[in-house]
Amino acid sequence: MRFFDTTLRDGEQTPGVSLTPAEKLEIASHLSDIGVDVIEAGSAAASVGEREAIRLISDAGLAAECCTYVRALAQDIDLAADYGADSVHLVVPVSDLHIEKKLRKTREQVCEMAWNTVEYAKSRGLIVELSGEDASRADQQFLRELFREGIERGADRLCFCDTVGLLTPERAAGVIPPLCMAPLSIHCHDDLGFALATTVAALRAGATCAHTTVNGLGERAGNTAFEELVMSLEVLYGRRTGIETGKLYQLSTVVSRLTGVPLATNKPIVGEMAFTHESGIHAHGIMRDATTYESIKPEDVGRKRRIVLGKHSGSAAVETALHEMGYHPDPHQLAEIVGRIKQLGDAGKRITDADMMTIADAVFEIEYTPAIELRQFTIVSGSNAMPTASVTLLVQGEEITGAATGNGPVDAAIRALQRSVAAVGTVRLEQYHVDAIVGGTDALVDVTVKLSKDGKTVTSRGARTDIITASVEAVIAGMNRLLREEHENRSEDTD
């Protein structure tokens, strides 16, 4: 089977998403590298920027085919050919609703437009995928006739578009086989949550290509999610997709970052919680045999398993986490630590690594001297000023002042902190999360960060009424834990 990715066209039609040509090229490179067959780079007729993106992608020497969306218009075909596209996704309305209400034409007129455009595209040396828009609500006999003549005129491939997500898996099993007169694609939208199931059903019924978007991006409720379809086929149907699944998470995070559309925490495969466990029963089972509560290995999609602590955590999970941090409690100490963690969880707090270490230090009666102390920080930001931050820290007894600019005041503050501690270690910000804020203008902001240094990671939290102060507090807490003596003895006999 084949994968036709439309993240850069249908996915970019997600409200609020706009990608530069360079960003489209970056995503296209990842798509080609992971094994996608066709990349729909955009619509050449849409704008100068779209045409530049198509040119960049077509000139990049990628293994994937470069495609562009076109209407049944000669000028669209010319733009596609002139800017280096390998193929065109020729979309024509096929339901009477679209033909009459949107185009205000007849079936006969639509057919002639489609067939003539196929012939013209072939004369320009393009591969043609003839696509029926709103095919789910079309007269299926009319659709077959349009497709049949389209193939006679030179169309290389066909596509059934479930434009508003009305096709069911059961119906797909009936309507797809008669349309397989040439390689057939299935293009589903997720308006009613059926996109993935219907895409799988269409593939089982004879379709040979799936149209997808990374993270399920797209208009309204989005399109069939690439990563979910790949793993569903691999795991549930034993179908080798040819996709390098170990790169799925990296691709997902790149697309999320560049589009500005965050991943839902509970999203399958790539969401933050997909391989995260808190429940005592689940965590205990996972530690004994991961298959007890995981259908796939996190490593198979480029992820890592995570055990988080909270009010549902049991002694086994807490003890494992403590051992990883270098603590070796006796049964009494372990029970005390578990009790304190559950108290924080009952108070609605997420338990970070820094919280855990603070609790453990208190129970072990370890005197902990922070490596970093904040003396002061200043932020300058405004409509006519680049956000700039300066911080003064006491780093292992030495006063250091650093400054940095950023995309916003929080970004500037974190960059300034990173520069200030560069002499003692390179600390990277891996994740930044702000909990939902409710209440008035003085509501508490809860910031959680994930930091890393030399392969070691730690999470920490800051809670203040000011988001910048909360962020600085969280980062300093995490840095202190990362810069702590790596071989510090934290066993029960610590002095």
Tab-separated table of C-alpha atoms in Angstrom:
chain	number	residue	atom	x	y	z
A	1	MET	CA	0.000	0.000	0.000
A	2	ARG	CA	0.973	3.651	-0.333
A	3	PHE	CA	0.708	6.786	1.805
A	4	PHE	CA	-0.319	10.139	0.331
A	5	ASP	CA	0.365	12.804	2.941
A	6	THR	CA	-1.639	16.017	2.800
A	7	THR	CA	-0.351	17.699	5.974
A	8	LEU	CA	1.018	20.572	3.895
A	9	ARG	CA	-2.272	21.158	2.080
A	10	ASP	CA	-5.340	19.831	3.920
A	11	GLY	CA	-3.484	19.935	7.231
A	12	GLU	CA	-2.468	23.560	6.701
A	13	GLN	CA	-6.138	24.396	6.245
A	14	THR	CA	-6.513	23.873	9.998
A	15	PRO	CA	-7.762	27.259	11.244
A	16	GLY	CA	-4.842	29.377	12.430
A	17	VAL	CA	-2.125	27.303	10.753
A	18	SER	CA	0.169	28.944	8.198
A	19	LEU	CA	3.534	27.501	7.186
A	20	THR	CA	6.408	29.266	5.450
A	21	PRO	CA	8.055	27.621	2.416
A	22	ALA	CA	11.085	26.734	4.576
A	23	GLU	CA	8.849	25.128	7.202
A	24	LYS	CA	7.033	23.140	4.526
A	25	LEU	CA	10.361	21.890	3.215
A	26	GLU	CA	11.412	20.827	6.718
A	27	ILE	CA	8.219	18.820	7.195
A	28	ALA	CA	8.432	17.373	3.676
A	29	SER	CA	11.980	16.176	4.354
A	30	HIS	CA	10.817	14.338	7.466
A	31	LEU	CA	7.857	12.839	5.578
A	32	SER	CA	10.069	11.565	2.791
A	33	ASP	CA	12.629	10.241	5.262
A	34	ILE	CA	10.017	8.243	7.178
A	35	GLY	CA	8.762	6.544	4.003
A	36	VAL	CA	5.737	8.509	2.738
A	37	ASP	CA	5.164	7.941	-0.991
A	38	VAL	CA	3.457	11.185	-2.045
A	39	ILE	CA	3.604	14.634	-0.440
A	40	GLU	CA	0.843	17.079	-1.339
A	41	ALA	CA	2.888	20.258	-0.946
A	42	GLY	CA	-0.014	22.687	-1.253
A	43	SER	CA	-2.028	24.404	-3.958
A	44	ALA	CA	0.074	26.149	-6.599
A	45	ALA	CA	-2.813	28.459	-7.436
A	46	ALA	CA	-3.225	29.668	-3.844
A	47	SER	CA	-0.328	32.103	-3.456
A	48	VAL	CA	3.235	33.022	-4.339
A	49	GLY	CA	4.388	31.413	-1.097
A	50	GLU	CA	2.691	28.137	-2.000
A	51	ARG	CA	4.422	28.106	-5.370
A	52	GLU	CA	7.777	28.796	-3.723
A	53	ALA	CA	7.189	25.886	-1.333
A	54	ILE	CA	6.368	23.531	-4.212
A	55	ARG	CA	9.523	24.628	-6.011
A	56	LEU	CA	11.662	24.093	-2.891
A	57	ILE	CA	10.249	20.632	-2.277
A	58	SER	CA	10.436	19.544	-5.907
A	59	ASP	CA	14.074	20.711	-6.124
A	60	ALA	CA	15.110	19.055	-2.839
A	61	GLY	CA	15.730	15.631	-4.365
A	62	LEU	CA	13.385	13.865	-1.951
A	63	ALA	CA	12.448	10.235	-2.501
A	64	ALA	CA	8.737	11.078	-2.172
A	65	GLU	CA	6.668	12.309	-5.094
A	66	CYS	CA	5.834	16.030	-4.992
A	67	CYS	CA	2.143	16.655	-5.652
A	68	THR	CA	-0.044	19.755	-5.759
A	69	TYR	CA	-3.790	20.242	-5.425
A	70	VAL	CA	-5.471	21.573	-8.569
A	71	ARG	CA	-8.959	22.457	-9.715
A	72	ALA	CA	-10.258	21.493	-13.149
A	73	LEU	CA	-8.638	24.591	-14.662
A	74	ALA	CA	-5.827	24.826	-17.196
A	75	GLN	CA	-4.078	27.624	-15.269
A	76	ASP	CA	-3.807	25.406	-12.198
A	77	ILE	CA	-2.172	22.701	-14.306
A	78	ASP	CA	0.287	25.167	-15.791
A	79	LEU	CA	1.350	26.394	-12.365
A	80	ALA	CA	1.845	22.830	-11.138
A	81	ALA	CA	4.013	21.939	-14.117
A	82	ASP	CA	5.932	25.231	-14.148
A	83	TYR	CA	6.901	24.933	-10.473
A	84	GLY	CA	8.171	21.379	-10.719
A	85	ALA	CA	5.401	19.185	-9.294
A	86	ASP	CA	5.558	15.498	-10.202
A	87	SER	CA	1.817	14.985	-9.947
A	88	VAL	CA	-1.504	16.737	-9.457
A	89	HIS	CA	-4.384	15.928	-7.147
A	90	LEU	CA	-7.204	16.952	-9.487
A	91	VAL	CA	-10.288	17.465	-7.322
A	92	VAL	CA	-13.758	17.785	-8.874
A	93	PRO	CA	-17.091	17.908	-6.998
A	94	VAL	CA	-19.174	14.805	-7.674
A	95	SER	CA	-22.218	15.086	-5.381
A	96	ASP	CA	-25.260	16.895	-6.741
A	97	LEU	CA	-25.144	19.117	-3.672
A	98	HIS	CA	-21.674	20.370	-4.573
A	99	ILE	CA	-22.257	20.422	-8.319
A	100	GLU	CA	-25.453	22.438	-8.107
A	101	LYS	CA	-24.973	24.582	-5.010
A	102	LYS	CA	-21.239	25.259	-5.094
A	103	LEU	CA	-20.358	25.174	-8.802
A	104	ARG	CA	-23.835	25.913	-10.193
A	105	LYS	CA	-23.163	23.536	-13.073
A	106	THR	CA	-24.547	20.282	-14.412
A	107	ARG	CA	-23.122	16.791	-14.135
A	108	GLU	CA	-22.275	16.887	-17.828
A	109	GLN	CA	-20.341	20.141	-17.462
A	110	VAL	CA	-18.361	18.793	-14.493
A	111	CYS	CA	-17.456	15.645	-16.437
A	112	GLU	CA	-16.195	17.590	-19.424
A	113	MET	CA	-14.150	19.896	-17.200
A	114	ALA	CA	-12.619	16.936	-15.382
A	115	TRP	CA	-11.805	14.886	-18.467
A	116	ASN	CA	-10.387	17.802	-20.429
A	117	THR	CA	-8.188	18.770	-17.495
A	118	VAL	CA	-6.906	15.201	-17.176
A	119	GLU	CA	-5.865	15.267	-20.827
A	120	TYR	CA	-4.206	18.647	-20.446
A	121	ALA	CA	-2.302	17.596	-17.315
A	122	LYS	CA	-1.006	14.511	-19.105
A	123	SER	CA	0.114	16.698	-22.016
A	124	ARG	CA	2.173	18.696	-19.493
A	125	GLY	CA	3.869	15.500	-18.314
A	126	LEU	CA	2.132	15.221	-14.949
A	127	ILE	CA	0.935	12.170	-13.040
A	128	VAL	CA	-2.811	12.618	-12.421
A	129	GLU	CA	-4.819	11.502	-9.402
A	130	LEU	CA	-8.474	12.190	-10.247
A	131	SER	CA	-10.396	12.821	-7.055
A	132	GLY	CA	-14.142	12.902	-6.451
A	133	GLU	CA	-15.025	15.524	-3.841
A	134	ASP	CA	-17.939	14.663	-1.537
A	135	ALA	CA	-17.990	11.180	-3.058
A	136	SER	CA	-19.846	9.778	-0.041
A	137	ARG	CA	-22.968	11.735	-1.001
A	138	ALA	CA	-22.611	11.223	-4.742
A	139	ASP	CA	-24.638	9.021	-7.089
A	140	GLN	CA	-22.209	6.098	-7.203
A	141	GLN	CA	-23.106	5.192	-10.774
A	142	PHE	CA	-22.269	8.754	-11.868
A	143	LEU	CA	-18.993	8.583	-9.934
A	144	ARG	CA	-18.039	5.321	-11.652
A	145	GLU	CA	-18.750	6.830	-15.077
A	146	LEU	CA	-16.668	9.918	-14.320
A	147	PHE	CA	-13.791	7.754	-13.087
A	148	ARG	CA	-14.031	5.283	-15.983
A	149	GLU	CA	-13.796	7.982	-18.642
A	150	GLY	CA	-11.115	9.757	-16.611
A	151	ILE	CA	-8.956	6.657	-16.853
A	152	GLU	CA	-9.639	6.469	-20.603
A	153	ARG	CA	-8.416	10.076	-20.902
A	154	GLY	CA	-5.184	9.234	-19.053
A	155	ALA	CA	-5.775	9.483	-15.275
A	156	ASP	CA	-3.195	7.369	-13.458
A	157	ARG	CA	-4.941	7.095	-10.105
A	158	LEU	CA	-8.342	7.724	-8.538
A	159	CYS	CA	-9.410	9.010	-5.132
A	160	PHE	CA	-12.634	8.693	-3.133
A	161	CYS	CA	-13.032	11.776	-0.910
A	162	ASP	CA	-15.205	11.421	2.183
A	163	THR	CA	-15.235	15.201	2.439
A	164	VAL	CA	-17.389	15.677	5.531
A	165	GLY	CA	-16.868	12.330	7.253
A	166	LEU	CA	-20.160	10.623	6.420
A	167	LEU	CA	-18.812	7.328	5.104
A	168	THR	CA	-19.035	4.391	7.503
A	169	PRO	CA	-16.725	1.357	7.492
A	170	GLU	CA	-19.645	-0.908	6.548
A	171	ARG	CA	-20.621	1.240	3.575
A	172	ALA	CA	-16.986	1.606	2.481
A	173	ALA	CA	-16.826	-2.163	2.100
A	174	GLY	CA	-19.592	-1.895	-0.513
A	175	VAL	CA	-18.774	1.275	-2.458
A	176	ILE	CA	-15.002	0.891	-2.777
A	177	PRO	CA	-14.638	-2.363	-4.805
A	178	PRO	CA	-16.558	-1.144	-7.906
A	179	LEU	CA	-14.291	1.934	-8.078
A	180	CYS	CA	-11.012	0.001	-8.148
A	181	MET	CA	-10.630	0.432	-11.918
A	182	ALA	CA	-7.177	1.935	-11.273
A	183	PRO	CA	-5.111	2.426	-8.110
A	184	LEU	CA	-7.625	3.978	-5.697
A	185	SER	CA	-6.943	6.273	-2.736
A	186	ILE	CA	-9.215	6.876	0.243
A	187	HIS	CA	-9.382	10.390	1.729
A	188	CYS	CA	-11.377	10.636	4.961
A	189	HIS	CA	-12.297	13.462	7.320
A	190	ASP	CA	-12.969	12.891	11.006
A	191	ASP	CA	-16.140	14.941	11.567
A	192	LEU	CA	-17.883	12.045	13.321
A	193	GLY	CA	-14.766	10.263	14.556
A	194	PHE	CA	-14.824	7.567	11.847
A	195	ALA	CA	-11.847	8.612	9.693
A	196	LEU	CA	-9.400	5.963	10.900
A	197	ALA	CA	-11.910	3.100	10.922
A	198	THR	CA	-13.289	4.015	7.512
A	199	THR	CA	-9.810	4.362	6.016
A	200	VAL	CA	-8.897	0.886	7.271
A	201	ALA	CA	-12.160	-0.533	5.888
A	202	ALA	CA	-11.542	1.060	2.480
A	203	LEU	CA	-8.017	-0.365	2.352
A	204	ARG	CA	-9.361	-3.812	3.195
A	205	ALA	CA	-11.979	-3.405	0.444
A	206	GLY	CA	-9.422	-2.749	-2.278
A	207	ALA	CA	-8.119	0.814	-1.956
A	208	THR	CA	-4.329	0.833	-2.289
A	209	CYS	CA	-3.448	4.269	-0.925
A	210	ALA	CA	-4.465	6.276	2.143
A	211	HIS	CA	-4.561	10.069	2.335
A	212	THR	CA	-3.442	11.142	5.797
A	213	THR	CA	-2.172	14.085	7.811
A	214	VAL	CA	0.356	14.041	10.633
A	215	ASN	CA	-1.422	14.360	14.002
A	216	GLY	CA	-4.780	14.259	12.189
A	217	LEU	CA	-4.581	17.943	11.238
A	218	GLY	CA	-7.141	19.374	8.835
A	219	GLU	CA	-10.247	21.459	8.505
A	220	ARG	CA	-12.905	21.127	11.215
A	221	ALA	CA	-12.185	17.834	13.037
A	222	GLY	CA	-9.240	16.988	10.782
A	223	ASN	CA	-8.218	14.068	8.584
A	224	THR	CA	-7.121	10.485	9.161
A	225	ALA	CA	-4.082	10.624	11.448
A	226	PHE	CA	-0.974	9.229	9.756
A	227	GLU	CA	0.660	7.845	12.902
A	228	GLU	CA	-2.546	6.143	14.077
A	229	LEU	CA	-3.198	4.505	10.717
A	230	VAL	CA	0.377	3.252	10.402
A	231	MET	CA	0.409	1.605	13.824
A	232	SER	CA	-3.131	0.239	13.466
A	233	LEU	CA	-2.151	-1.510	10.245
A	234	GLU	CA	1.147	-2.768	11.676
A	235	VAL	CA	-0.179	-3.986	15.034
A	236	LEU	CA	-3.817	-4.954	14.479
A	237	TYR	CA	-3.671	-6.216	10.896
A	238	GLY	CA	-0.075	-7.402	10.651
A	239	ARG	CA	0.428	-5.299	7.536
A	240	ARG	CA	3.940	-4.060	6.823
A	241	THR	CA	3.573	-0.434	5.812
A	242	GLY	CA	7.157	0.371	4.846
A	243	ILE	CA	7.075	3.315	7.274
A	244	GLU	CA	9.990	3.739	9.703
A	245	THR	CA	7.800	3.729	12.780
A	246	GLY	CA	10.655	4.619	15.118
A	247	LYS	CA	10.575	8.124	13.629
A	248	LEU	CA	6.837	8.722	14.151
A	249	TYR	CA	7.151	10.669	17.390
A	250	GLN	CA	9.887	12.911	16.031
A	251	LEU	CA	7.756	13.687	12.963
A	252	SER	CA	4.741	14.367	15.136
A	253	THR	CA	6.577	16.797	17.397
A	254	VAL	CA	8.145	18.644	14.451
A	255	VAL	CA	4.720	19.170	12.891
A	256	SER	CA	3.217	20.230	16.214
A	257	ARG	CA	6.002	22.757	16.762
A	258	LEU	CA	5.868	24.273	13.292
A	259	THR	CA	2.068	24.439	13.052
A	260	GLY	CA	1.582	25.631	16.609
A	261	VAL	CA	-1.090	22.979	17.181
A	262	PRO	CA	-0.342	21.165	20.457
A	263	LEU	CA	-0.867	17.431	20.803
A	264	ALA	CA	-3.778	16.337	22.955
A	265	THR	CA	-2.313	14.743	26.079
A	266	ASN	CA	-4.367	11.565	25.558
A	267	LYS	CA	-3.778	11.309	21.804
A	268	PRO	CA	-2.947	7.761	20.670
A	269	ILE	CA	0.686	6.999	19.824
A	270	VAL	CA	2.116	10.519	20.223
A	271	GLY	CA	0.203	12.132	23.111
A	272	GLU	CA	2.019	12.856	26.365
A	273	MET	CA	0.042	10.184	28.228
A	274	ALA	CA	0.183	7.436	25.575
A	275	PHE	CA	2.940	5.587	27.468
A	276	THR	CA	2.559	7.178	30.892
A	277	HIS	CA	1.341	5.224	33.905
A	278	GLU	CA	0.302	6.355	37.389
A	279	SER	CA	-2.163	3.805	38.757
A	280	GLY	CA	-0.518	1.526	41.290
A	281	ILE	CA	-1.960	-1.622	39.698
A	282	HIS	CA	-0.961	-0.564	36.168
A	283	ALA	CA	2.512	0.641	37.140
A	284	HIS	CA	3.194	-2.571	39.069
A	285	GLY	CA	2.091	-4.652	36.092
A	286	ILE	CA	4.179	-2.603	33.673
A	287	MET	CA	7.299	-3.075	35.784
A	288	ARG	CA	6.814	-6.845	35.717
A	289	ASP	CA	5.787	-7.185	32.064
A	290	ALA	CA	5.155	-4.135	29.861
A	291	THR	CA	2.620	-5.992	27.717
A	292	THR	CA	0.190	-6.109	30.643
A	293	TYR	CA	-0.910	-2.536	29.956
A	294	GLU	CA	0.757	-1.576	26.655
A	295	SER	CA	-0.318	-2.768	23.219
A	296	ILE	CA	2.905	-1.580	21.571
A	297	LYS	CA	6.402	-0.833	22.799
A	298	PRO	CA	7.045	2.906	23.157
A	299	GLU	CA	10.431	2.412	21.478
A	300	ASP	CA	8.646	1.202	18.332
A	301	VAL	CA	7.383	4.748	17.691
A	302	GLY	CA	10.353	6.650	19.100
A	303	ARG	CA	8.932	7.108	22.603
A	304	LYS	CA	9.951	6.202	26.152
A	305	ARG	CA	7.776	4.781	28.899
A	306	ARG	CA	7.138	7.066	31.867
A	307	ILE	CA	5.914	6.236	35.368
A	308	VAL	CA	4.456	9.328	37.038
A	309	LEU	CA	3.648	9.617	40.690
A	310	GLY	CA	0.433	10.794	42.269
A	311	LYS	CA	-2.363	9.730	44.580
A	312	HIS	CA	-2.877	6.509	42.590
A	313	SER	CA	0.755	5.421	42.903
A	314	GLY	CA	1.711	2.329	44.851
A	315	SER	CA	4.830	1.527	46.834
A	316	ALA	CA	6.449	-0.427	43.988
A	317	ALA	CA	6.327	2.526	41.566
A	318	VAL	CA	7.574	4.970	44.190
A	319	GLU	CA	10.415	2.673	45.221
A	320	THR	CA	11.468	2.202	41.590
A	321	ALA	CA	11.505	5.978	41.039
A	322	LEU	CA	13.515	6.495	44.237
A	323	HIS	CA	16.083	3.899	43.193
A	324	GLU	CA	16.506	5.664	39.832
A	325	MET	CA	17.232	8.889	41.749
A	326	GLY	CA	19.762	7.178	44.013
A	327	TYR	CA	17.628	6.789	47.142
A	328	HIS	CA	17.366	3.427	48.918
A	329	PRO	CA	14.657	3.650	51.585
A	330	ASP	CA	13.860	1.108	54.246
A	331	PRO	CA	10.181	0.009	54.520
A	332	HIS	CA	9.343	2.691	57.107
A	333	GLN	CA	10.906	5.486	55.014
A	334	LEU	CA	9.181	4.223	51.875
A	335	ALA	CA	5.773	4.253	53.581
A	336	GLU	CA	6.346	7.827	54.758
A	337	ILE	CA	7.364	9.004	51.271
A	338	VAL	CA	4.370	7.285	49.646
A	339	GLY	CA	2.056	8.927	52.182
A	340	ARG	CA	3.422	12.397	51.466
A	341	ILE	CA	3.147	11.874	47.705
A	342	LYS	CA	-0.495	10.847	48.053
A	343	GLN	CA	-1.171	13.966	50.131
A	344	LEU	CA	0.167	16.155	47.330
A	345	GLY	CA	-1.880	14.196	44.797
A	346	ASP	CA	-5.051	14.615	46.860
A	347	ALA	CA	-4.380	18.357	46.831
A	348	GLY	CA	-4.566	18.279	43.036
A	349	LYS	CA	-0.815	18.636	42.447
A	350	ARG	CA	1.171	16.847	39.765
A	351	ILE	CA	4.250	15.261	41.352
A	352	THR	CA	7.500	16.276	39.666
A	353	ASP	CA	10.957	14.781	40.112
A	354	ALA	CA	11.971	17.843	42.120
A	355	ASP	CA	8.955	17.354	44.434
A	356	MET	CA	9.916	13.710	44.872
A	357	MET	CA	13.509	14.525	45.736
A	358	THR	CA	12.454	17.237	48.185
A	359	ILE	CA	10.156	14.785	49.988
A	360	ALA	CA	12.857	12.104	50.020
A	361	ASP	CA	15.466	14.548	51.357
A	362	ALA	CA	13.116	15.511	54.177
A	363	VAL	CA	12.409	11.892	55.107
A	364	PHE	CA	16.097	10.956	54.901
A	365	GLU	CA	16.975	14.169	56.764
A	366	ILE	CA	19.491	15.095	54.086
A	367	GLU	CA	20.703	18.661	54.202
A	368	TYR	CA	20.521	19.861	50.626
A	369	THR	CA	22.358	23.028	49.597
A	370	PRO	CA	21.103	24.381	46.258
A	371	ALA	CA	23.783	24.873	43.611
A	372	ILE	CA	21.889	27.914	42.279
A	373	GLU	CA	20.266	30.766	44.137
A	374	LEU	CA	18.338	33.562	42.449
A	375	ARG	CA	19.425	37.057	43.367
A	376	GLN	CA	17.195	38.998	40.961
A	377	PHE	CA	15.732	38.994	37.472
A	378	THR	CA	14.435	41.764	35.226
A	379	ILE	CA	12.217	41.469	32.160
A	380	VAL	CA	11.740	44.157	29.509
A	381	SER	CA	8.924	43.559	27.020
A	382	GLY	CA	6.465	45.660	25.079
A	383	SER	CA	4.903	46.368	21.713
A	384	ASN	CA	8.055	48.059	20.420
A	385	ALA	CA	10.694	46.105	22.318
A	386	MET	CA	12.294	42.706	21.827
A	387	PRO	CA	11.600	40.684	25.008
A	388	THR	CA	14.829	40.814	27.027
A	389	ALA	CA	15.697	39.233	30.361
A	390	SER	CA	18.625	39.683	32.726
A	391	VAL	CA	19.239	37.470	35.748
A	392	THR	CA	21.728	37.469	38.583
A	393	LEU	CA	22.417	34.094	40.164
A	394	LEU	CA	24.688	32.703	42.812
A	395	VAL	CA	26.077	29.623	41.043
A	396	GLN	CA	28.076	27.393	43.394
A	397	GLY	CA	29.030	30.462	45.430
A	398	GLU	CA	29.938	32.694	42.470
A	399	GLU	CA	27.686	35.583	41.437
A	400	ILE	CA	26.893	35.503	37.729
A	401	THR	CA	24.757	37.866	35.663
A	402	GLY	CA	23.411	36.829	32.291
A	403	ALA	CA	21.046	38.267	29.706
A	404	ALA	CA	19.158	37.003	26.670
A	405	THR	CA	16.374	37.854	24.248
A	406	GLY	CA	13.547	35.529	23.306
A	407	ASN	CA	10.288	35.089	21.448
A	408	GLY	CA	8.482	36.252	24.582
A	409	PRO	CA	9.296	37.231	28.158
A	410	VAL	CA	9.176	33.643	29.455
A	411	ASP	CA	11.416	32.405	26.628
A	412	ALA	CA	13.862	35.257	27.285
A	413	ALA	CA	13.979	34.474	31.026
A	414	ILE	CA	14.672	30.773	30.456
A	415	ARG	CA	17.399	31.546	27.899
A	416	ALA	CA	19.050	33.936	30.349
A	417	LEU	CA	19.039	31.237	33.040
A	418	GLN	CA	20.554	28.702	30.652
A	419	ARG	CA	23.350	31.089	29.709
A	420	SER	CA	24.091	31.895	33.328
A	421	VAL	CA	24.744	28.260	34.263
A	422	ALA	CA	26.567	27.350	31.011
A	423	ALA	CA	29.902	27.275	32.815
A	424	VAL	CA	28.795	24.375	35.018
A	425	GLY	CA	26.621	22.513	32.526
A	426	THR	CA	24.466	22.734	29.422
A	427	VAL	CA	20.849	22.458	30.502
A	428	ARG	CA	18.193	21.940	27.832
A	429	LEU	CA	14.487	22.720	28.123
A	430	GLU	CA	12.668	19.642	26.790
A	431	GLN	CA	9.055	20.441	27.744
A	432	TYR	CA	7.147	23.392	29.126
A	433	HIS	CA	3.596	23.106	30.438
A	434	VAL	CA	1.206	25.588	32.043
A	435	ASP	CA	-1.803	24.156	33.837
A	436	ALA	CA	-5.235	25.616	33.080
A	437	ILE	CA	-5.740	28.951	34.787
A	438	VAL	CA	-9.122	29.672	36.368
A	439	GLY	CA	-10.332	32.524	38.529
A	440	GLY	CA	-9.530	36.210	38.413
A	441	THR	CA	-6.456	38.161	37.417
A	442	ASP	CA	-4.665	36.990	40.565
A	443	ALA	CA	-5.179	33.278	39.785
A	444	LEU	CA	-2.298	30.914	40.587
A	445	VAL	CA	-0.263	29.755	37.576
A	446	ASP	CA	1.244	26.255	37.814
A	447	VAL	CA	4.221	25.767	35.490
A	448	THR	CA	5.886	22.388	34.952
A	449	VAL	CA	9.154	22.007	33.021
A	450	LYS	CA	11.240	19.061	31.891
A	451	LEU	CA	14.977	19.755	31.743
A	452	SER	CA	17.893	17.600	30.634
A	453	LYS	CA	21.671	17.560	31.070
A	454	ASP	CA	24.068	14.931	29.720
A	455	GLY	CA	21.222	12.481	29.069
A	456	LYS	CA	19.674	12.909	32.518
A	457	THR	CA	16.202	14.433	32.774
A	458	VAL	CA	14.223	15.960	35.601
A	459	THR	CA	10.809	17.571	35.943
A	460	SER	CA	10.110	20.466	38.294
A	461	ARG	CA	7.313	22.861	39.113
A	462	GLY	CA	6.763	26.504	39.999
A	463	ALA	CA	3.495	28.016	41.213
A	464	ARG	CA	2.974	31.781	41.361
A	465	THR	CA	0.407	34.387	40.342
A	466	ASP	CA	2.917	35.599	37.713
A	467	ILE	CA	3.741	33.210	34.871
A	468	ILE	CA	7.287	34.539	34.425
A	469	THR	CA	8.114	34.135	38.112
A	470	ALA	CA	6.548	30.670	38.135
A	471	SER	CA	8.616	29.690	35.093
A	472	VAL	CA	11.850	30.980	36.628
A	473	GLU	CA	11.070	29.138	39.877
A	474	ALA	CA	10.415	25.877	38.009
A	475	VAL	CA	13.583	26.106	35.902
A	476	ILE	CA	15.831	26.950	38.858
A	477	ALA	CA	14.375	24.066	40.879
A	478	GLY	CA	15.063	21.675	38.019
A	479	MET	CA	18.557	23.030	37.380
A	480	ASN	CA	19.431	22.587	41.033
A	481	ARG	CA	18.456	18.943	40.885
A	482	LEU	CA	20.392	18.339	37.651
A	483	LEU	CA	23.528	20.037	38.942
A	484	ARG	CA	23.478	18.097	42.182
A	485	GLU	CA	26.411	15.773	42.835
A	486	GLU	CA	25.836	12.797	40.525
A	487	HIS	CA	27.369	10.278	42.882
A	488	GLU	CA	25.869	11.682	46.070
A	489	ASN	CA	25.073	8.903	48.542
A	490	ARG	CA	21.372	9.036	49.459
A	491	SER	CA	20.989	5.705	51.228
A	492	GLU	CA	19.420	5.397	54.651
A	493	ASP	CA	22.781	5.725	56.417
A	494	THR	CA	23.557	9.149	54.887
A	495	ASP	CA	25.049	11.510	57.463
